[in-house]
PDB file of C-alpha atoms in Angstrom:
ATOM      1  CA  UNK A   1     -49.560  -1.914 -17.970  1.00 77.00           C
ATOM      2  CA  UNK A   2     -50.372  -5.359 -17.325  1.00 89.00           C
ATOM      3  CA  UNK A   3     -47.832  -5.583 -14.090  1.00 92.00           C
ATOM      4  CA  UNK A   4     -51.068  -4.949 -11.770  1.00 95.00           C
ATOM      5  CA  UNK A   5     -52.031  -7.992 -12.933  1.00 95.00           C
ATOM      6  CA  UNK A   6     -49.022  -9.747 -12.274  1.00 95.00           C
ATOM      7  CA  UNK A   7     -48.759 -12.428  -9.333  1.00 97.00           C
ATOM      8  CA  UNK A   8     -45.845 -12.575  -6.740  1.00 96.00           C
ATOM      9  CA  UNK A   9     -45.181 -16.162  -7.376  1.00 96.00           C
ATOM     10  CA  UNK A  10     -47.450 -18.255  -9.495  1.00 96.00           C
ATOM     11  CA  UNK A  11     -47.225 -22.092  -8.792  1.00 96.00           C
ATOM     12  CA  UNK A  12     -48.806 -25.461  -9.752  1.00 95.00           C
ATOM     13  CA  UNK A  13     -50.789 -25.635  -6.233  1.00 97.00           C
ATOM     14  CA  UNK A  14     -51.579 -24.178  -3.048  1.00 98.00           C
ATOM     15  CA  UNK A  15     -50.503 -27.147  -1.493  1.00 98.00           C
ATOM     16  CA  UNK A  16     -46.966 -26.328  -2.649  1.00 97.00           C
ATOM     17  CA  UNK A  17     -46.091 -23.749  -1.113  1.00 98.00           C
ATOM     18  CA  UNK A  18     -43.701 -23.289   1.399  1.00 97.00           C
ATOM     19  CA  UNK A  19     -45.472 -21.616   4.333  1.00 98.00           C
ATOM     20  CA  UNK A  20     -43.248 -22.130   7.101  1.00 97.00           C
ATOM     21  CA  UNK A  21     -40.404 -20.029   4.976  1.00 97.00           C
ATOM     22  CA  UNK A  22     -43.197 -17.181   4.739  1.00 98.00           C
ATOM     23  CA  UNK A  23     -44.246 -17.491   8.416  1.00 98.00           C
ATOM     24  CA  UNK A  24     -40.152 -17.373   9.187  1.00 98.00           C
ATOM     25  CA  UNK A  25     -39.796 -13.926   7.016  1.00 98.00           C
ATOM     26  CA  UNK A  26     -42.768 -12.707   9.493  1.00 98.00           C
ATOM     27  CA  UNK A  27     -46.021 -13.189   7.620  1.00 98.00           C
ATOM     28  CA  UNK A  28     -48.930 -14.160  10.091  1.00 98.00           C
ATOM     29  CA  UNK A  29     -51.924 -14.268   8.124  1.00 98.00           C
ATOM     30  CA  UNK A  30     -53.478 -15.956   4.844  1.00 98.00           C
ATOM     31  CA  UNK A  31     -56.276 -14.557   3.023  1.00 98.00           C
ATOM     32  CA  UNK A  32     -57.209 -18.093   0.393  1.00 98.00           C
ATOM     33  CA  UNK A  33     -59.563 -18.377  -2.541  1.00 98.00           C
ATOM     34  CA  UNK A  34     -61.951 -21.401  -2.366  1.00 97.00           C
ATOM     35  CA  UNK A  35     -63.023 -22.706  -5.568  1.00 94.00           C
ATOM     36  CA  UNK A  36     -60.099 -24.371  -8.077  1.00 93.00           C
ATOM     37  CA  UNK A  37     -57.592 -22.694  -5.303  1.00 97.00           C
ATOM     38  CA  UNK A  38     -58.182 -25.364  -2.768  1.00 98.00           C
ATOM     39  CA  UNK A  39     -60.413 -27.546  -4.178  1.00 96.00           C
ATOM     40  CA  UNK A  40     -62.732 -28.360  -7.246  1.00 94.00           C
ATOM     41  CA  UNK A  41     -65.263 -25.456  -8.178  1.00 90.00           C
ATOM     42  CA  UNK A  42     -68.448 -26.325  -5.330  1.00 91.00           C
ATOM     43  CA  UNK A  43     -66.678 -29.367  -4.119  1.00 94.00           C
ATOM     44  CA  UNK A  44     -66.495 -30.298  -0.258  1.00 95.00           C
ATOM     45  CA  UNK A  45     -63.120 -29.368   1.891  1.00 97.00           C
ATOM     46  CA  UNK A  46     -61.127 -32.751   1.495  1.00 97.00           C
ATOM     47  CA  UNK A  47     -58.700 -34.289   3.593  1.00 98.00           C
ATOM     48  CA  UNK A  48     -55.652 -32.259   1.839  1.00 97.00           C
ATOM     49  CA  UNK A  49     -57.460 -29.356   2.797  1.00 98.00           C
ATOM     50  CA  UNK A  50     -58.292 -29.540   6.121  1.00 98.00           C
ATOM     51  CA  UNK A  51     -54.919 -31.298   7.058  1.00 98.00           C
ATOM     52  CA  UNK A  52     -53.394 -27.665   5.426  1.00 98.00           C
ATOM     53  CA  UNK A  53     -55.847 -25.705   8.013  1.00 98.00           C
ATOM     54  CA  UNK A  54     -54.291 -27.782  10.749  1.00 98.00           C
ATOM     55  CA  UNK A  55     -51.073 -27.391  10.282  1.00 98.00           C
ATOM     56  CA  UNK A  56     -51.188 -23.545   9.196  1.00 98.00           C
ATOM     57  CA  UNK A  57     -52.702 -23.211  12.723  1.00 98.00           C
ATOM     58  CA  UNK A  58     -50.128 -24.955  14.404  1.00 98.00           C
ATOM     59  CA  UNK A  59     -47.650 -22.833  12.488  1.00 97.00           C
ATOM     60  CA  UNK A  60     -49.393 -20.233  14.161  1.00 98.00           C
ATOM     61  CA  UNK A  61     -51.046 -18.753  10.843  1.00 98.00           C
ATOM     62  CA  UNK A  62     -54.264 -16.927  11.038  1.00 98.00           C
ATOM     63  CA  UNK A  63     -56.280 -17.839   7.664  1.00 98.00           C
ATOM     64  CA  UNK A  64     -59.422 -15.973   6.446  1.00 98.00           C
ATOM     65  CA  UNK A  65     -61.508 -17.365   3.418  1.00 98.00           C
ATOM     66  CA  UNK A  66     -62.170 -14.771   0.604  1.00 98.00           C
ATOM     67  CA  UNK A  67     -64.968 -15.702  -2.108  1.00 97.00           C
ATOM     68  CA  UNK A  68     -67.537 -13.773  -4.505  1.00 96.00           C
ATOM     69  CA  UNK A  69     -69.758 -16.880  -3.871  1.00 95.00           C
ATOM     70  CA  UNK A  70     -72.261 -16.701  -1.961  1.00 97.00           C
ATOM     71  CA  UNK A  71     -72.878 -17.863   1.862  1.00 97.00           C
ATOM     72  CA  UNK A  72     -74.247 -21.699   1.831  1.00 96.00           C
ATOM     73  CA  UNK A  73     -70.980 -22.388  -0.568  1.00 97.00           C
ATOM     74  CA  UNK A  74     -68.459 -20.744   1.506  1.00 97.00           C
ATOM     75  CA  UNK A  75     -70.071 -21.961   4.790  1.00 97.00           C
ATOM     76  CA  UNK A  76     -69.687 -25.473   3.666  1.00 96.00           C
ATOM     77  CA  UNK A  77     -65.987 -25.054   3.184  1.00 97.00           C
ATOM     78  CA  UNK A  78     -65.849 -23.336   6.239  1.00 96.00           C
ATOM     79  CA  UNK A  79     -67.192 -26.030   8.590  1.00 96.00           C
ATOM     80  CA  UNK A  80     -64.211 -28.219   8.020  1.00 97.00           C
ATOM     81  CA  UNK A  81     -62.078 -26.464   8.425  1.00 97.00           C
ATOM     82  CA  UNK A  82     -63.130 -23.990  10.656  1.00 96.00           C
ATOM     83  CA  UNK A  83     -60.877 -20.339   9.560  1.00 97.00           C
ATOM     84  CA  UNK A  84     -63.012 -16.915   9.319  1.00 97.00           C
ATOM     85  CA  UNK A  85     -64.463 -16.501   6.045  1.00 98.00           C
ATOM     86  CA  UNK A  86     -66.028 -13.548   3.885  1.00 98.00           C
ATOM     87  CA  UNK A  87     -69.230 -14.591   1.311  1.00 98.00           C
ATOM     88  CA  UNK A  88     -70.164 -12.256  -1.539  1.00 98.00           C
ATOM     89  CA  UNK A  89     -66.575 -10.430  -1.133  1.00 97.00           C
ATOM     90  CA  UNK A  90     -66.616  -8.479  -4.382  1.00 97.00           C
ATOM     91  CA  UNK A  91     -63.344  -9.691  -5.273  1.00 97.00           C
ATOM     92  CA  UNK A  92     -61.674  -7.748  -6.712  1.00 97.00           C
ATOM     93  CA  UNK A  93     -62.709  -5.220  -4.635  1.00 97.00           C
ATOM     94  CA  UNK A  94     -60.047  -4.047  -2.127  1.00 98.00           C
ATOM     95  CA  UNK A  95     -62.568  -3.491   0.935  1.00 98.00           C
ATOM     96  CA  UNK A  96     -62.992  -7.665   1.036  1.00 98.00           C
ATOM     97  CA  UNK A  97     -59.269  -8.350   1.319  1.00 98.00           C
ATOM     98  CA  UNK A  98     -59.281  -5.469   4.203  1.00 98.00           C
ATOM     99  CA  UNK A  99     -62.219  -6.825   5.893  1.00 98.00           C
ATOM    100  CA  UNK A 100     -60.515 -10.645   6.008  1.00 98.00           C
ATOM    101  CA  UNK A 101     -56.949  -9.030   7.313  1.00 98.00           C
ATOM    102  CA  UNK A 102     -59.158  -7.346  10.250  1.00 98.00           C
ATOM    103  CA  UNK A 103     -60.739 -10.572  10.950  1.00 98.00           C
ATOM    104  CA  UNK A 104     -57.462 -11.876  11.389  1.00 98.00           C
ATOM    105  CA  UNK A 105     -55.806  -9.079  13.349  1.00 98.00           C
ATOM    106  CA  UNK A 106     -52.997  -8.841  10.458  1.00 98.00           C
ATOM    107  CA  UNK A 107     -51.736  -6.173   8.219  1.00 98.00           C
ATOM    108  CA  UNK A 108     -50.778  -5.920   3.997  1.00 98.00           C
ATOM    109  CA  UNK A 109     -47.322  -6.341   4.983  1.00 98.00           C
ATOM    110  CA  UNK A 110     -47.310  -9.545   6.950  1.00 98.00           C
ATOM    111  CA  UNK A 111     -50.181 -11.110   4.867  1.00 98.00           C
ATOM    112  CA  UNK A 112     -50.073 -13.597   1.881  1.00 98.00           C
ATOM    113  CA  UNK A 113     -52.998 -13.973  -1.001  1.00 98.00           C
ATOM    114  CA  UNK A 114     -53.555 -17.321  -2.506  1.00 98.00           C
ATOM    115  CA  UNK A 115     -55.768 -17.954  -5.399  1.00 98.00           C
ATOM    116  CA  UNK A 116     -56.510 -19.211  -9.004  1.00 96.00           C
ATOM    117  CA  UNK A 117     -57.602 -16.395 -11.026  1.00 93.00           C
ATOM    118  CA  UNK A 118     -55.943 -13.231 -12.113  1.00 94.00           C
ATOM    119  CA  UNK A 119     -58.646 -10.448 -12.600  1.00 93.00           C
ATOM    120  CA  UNK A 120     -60.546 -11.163  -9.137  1.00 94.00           C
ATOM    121  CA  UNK A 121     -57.579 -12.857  -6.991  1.00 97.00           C
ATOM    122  CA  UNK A 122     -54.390 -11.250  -7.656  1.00 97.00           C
ATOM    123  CA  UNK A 123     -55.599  -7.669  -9.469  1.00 97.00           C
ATOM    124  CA  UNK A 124     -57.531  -7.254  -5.981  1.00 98.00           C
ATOM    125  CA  UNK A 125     -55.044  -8.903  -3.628  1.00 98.00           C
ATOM    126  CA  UNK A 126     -52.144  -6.687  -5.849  1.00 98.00           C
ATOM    127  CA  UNK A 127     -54.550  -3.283  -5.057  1.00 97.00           C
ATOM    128  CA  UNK A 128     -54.773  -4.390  -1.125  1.00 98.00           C
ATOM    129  CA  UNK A 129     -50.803  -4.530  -1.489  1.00 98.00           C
ATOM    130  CA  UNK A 130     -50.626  -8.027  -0.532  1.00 98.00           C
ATOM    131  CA  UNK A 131     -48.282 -10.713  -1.566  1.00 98.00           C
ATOM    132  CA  UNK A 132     -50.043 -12.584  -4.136  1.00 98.00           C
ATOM    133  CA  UNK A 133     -49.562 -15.989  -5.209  1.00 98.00           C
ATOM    134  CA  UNK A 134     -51.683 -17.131  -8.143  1.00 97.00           C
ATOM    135  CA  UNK A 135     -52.043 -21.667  -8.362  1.00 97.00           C
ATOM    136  CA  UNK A 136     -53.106 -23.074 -11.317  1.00 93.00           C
ATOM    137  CA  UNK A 137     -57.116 -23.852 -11.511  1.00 92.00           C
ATOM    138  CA  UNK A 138     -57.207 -27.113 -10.218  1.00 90.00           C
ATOM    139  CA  UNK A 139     -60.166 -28.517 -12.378  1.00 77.00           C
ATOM    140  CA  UNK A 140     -61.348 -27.486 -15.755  1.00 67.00           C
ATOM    141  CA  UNK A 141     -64.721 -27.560 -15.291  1.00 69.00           C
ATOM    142  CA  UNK A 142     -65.960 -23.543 -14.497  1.00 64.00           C
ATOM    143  CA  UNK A 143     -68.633 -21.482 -15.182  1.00 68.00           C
ATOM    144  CA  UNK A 144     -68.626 -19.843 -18.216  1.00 64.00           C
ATOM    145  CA  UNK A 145     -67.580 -16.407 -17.527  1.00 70.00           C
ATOM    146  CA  UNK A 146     -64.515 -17.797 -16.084  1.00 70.00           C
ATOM    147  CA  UNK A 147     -63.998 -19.745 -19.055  1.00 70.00           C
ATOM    148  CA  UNK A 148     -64.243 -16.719 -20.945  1.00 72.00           C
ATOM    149  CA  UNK A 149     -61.746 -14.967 -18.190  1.00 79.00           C
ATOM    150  CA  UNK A 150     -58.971 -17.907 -18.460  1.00 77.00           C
ATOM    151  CA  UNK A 151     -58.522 -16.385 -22.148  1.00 77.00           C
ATOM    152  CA  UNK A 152     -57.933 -13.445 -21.259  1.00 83.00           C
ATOM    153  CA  UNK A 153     -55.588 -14.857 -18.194  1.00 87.00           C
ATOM    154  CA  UNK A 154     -53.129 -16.630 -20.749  1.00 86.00           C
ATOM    155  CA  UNK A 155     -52.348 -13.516 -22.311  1.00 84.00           C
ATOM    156  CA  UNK A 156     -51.136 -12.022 -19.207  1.00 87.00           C
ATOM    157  CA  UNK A 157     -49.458 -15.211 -17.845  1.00 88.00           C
ATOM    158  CA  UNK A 158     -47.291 -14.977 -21.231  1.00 88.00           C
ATOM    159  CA  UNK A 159     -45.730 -11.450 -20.621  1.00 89.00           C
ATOM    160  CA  UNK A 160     -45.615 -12.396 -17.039  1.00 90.00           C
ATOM    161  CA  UNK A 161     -43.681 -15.722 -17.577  1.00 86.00           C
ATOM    162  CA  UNK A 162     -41.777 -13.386 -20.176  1.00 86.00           C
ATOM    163  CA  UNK A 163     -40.706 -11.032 -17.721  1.00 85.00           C
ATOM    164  CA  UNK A 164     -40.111 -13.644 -15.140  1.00 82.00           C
ATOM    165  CA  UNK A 165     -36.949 -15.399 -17.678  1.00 76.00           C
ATOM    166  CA  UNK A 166     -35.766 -11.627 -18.176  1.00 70.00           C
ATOM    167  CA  UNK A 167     -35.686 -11.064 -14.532  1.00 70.00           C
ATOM    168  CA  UNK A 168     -33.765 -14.563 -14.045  1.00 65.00           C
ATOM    169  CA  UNK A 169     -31.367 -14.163 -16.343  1.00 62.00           C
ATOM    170  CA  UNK A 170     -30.551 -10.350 -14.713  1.00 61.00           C
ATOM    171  CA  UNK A 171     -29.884 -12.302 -11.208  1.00 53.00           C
TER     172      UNK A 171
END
């Protein structure tokens, strides 16, 4: 029951994943979270961000910018570092994570899902059929209903890291 929750990979940060392995099994595009994915909740793209744009572009990525905030927020982002984005998305709507793989001219099988939170990120991204990989929230501070969510979240990420040692010890 809770599987449609679960992420593909679930890792301390965005910034440690290994992109050019996914671009070399054939994935093209990258649909990312914003807030406590890439950087603080409402802060500014910093350097470590826009140096990632770069060099996912040079990689030869195509990266789309999915939030449920709305436009002056994501547009800030946006202007540094300068990837198609989506406002107001409705995450976890699937029709957002469509929207951002036409932007980028990809499809669910070649395209990759990062972002911090389970319910809107990865239940959405898992219902677009995407491969989802869930970070952990890089700053505490969050509104309140995600506070409230992040309970909810620890449940899952315990029968998830469950299954995970099960599925390791099988291999």
């Amino acid at each position: 029951m809770l599987e449609k929750f679960y992420p593909n990979e679930y890792l301390d940060s965005a910034y440690q994943i290994e992109f050019d392995r996914f671009f070399q099994a054939g994935y093209r595009g990258i649909i990312f979270d914003i807030d406590n994915t890439l950087v603080p909740h409402g802060a500014p793209a910093d350097q470590q961000a826009k140096r990632l744009f770069e060099d996912l572009r040079e990689m030869g990525y195509q990266c789309c910018l999915l939030s449920n905030n709305k436009e002056p927020r994501v547009k800030m982002f946006h202007d540094e570092v300068q990837v198609q984005y989506i406002f107001k998305a409705g995450k976890p709507k699937v029709s957002g994570y469509e929207r951002a793989m036409e932007l980028m001219g990809t499809q669910k099988e070649n395209t990759l899902f990062v972002g911090d939170q389970i319910f809107t990120d990865v239940y959405g991204a898992n219902r677009a059929g995407l491969h989802t990989i869930l970070t952990k929230p890089i700053h505490p501070k969050e509104e309140i209903q995600i506070v409230l969510k992040r309970y909810f979240e620890k449940i899952v990420l315990f029968f998830y890291r469950k299954k995970s040692k099960k599925s390791s010890r099988k291999s």
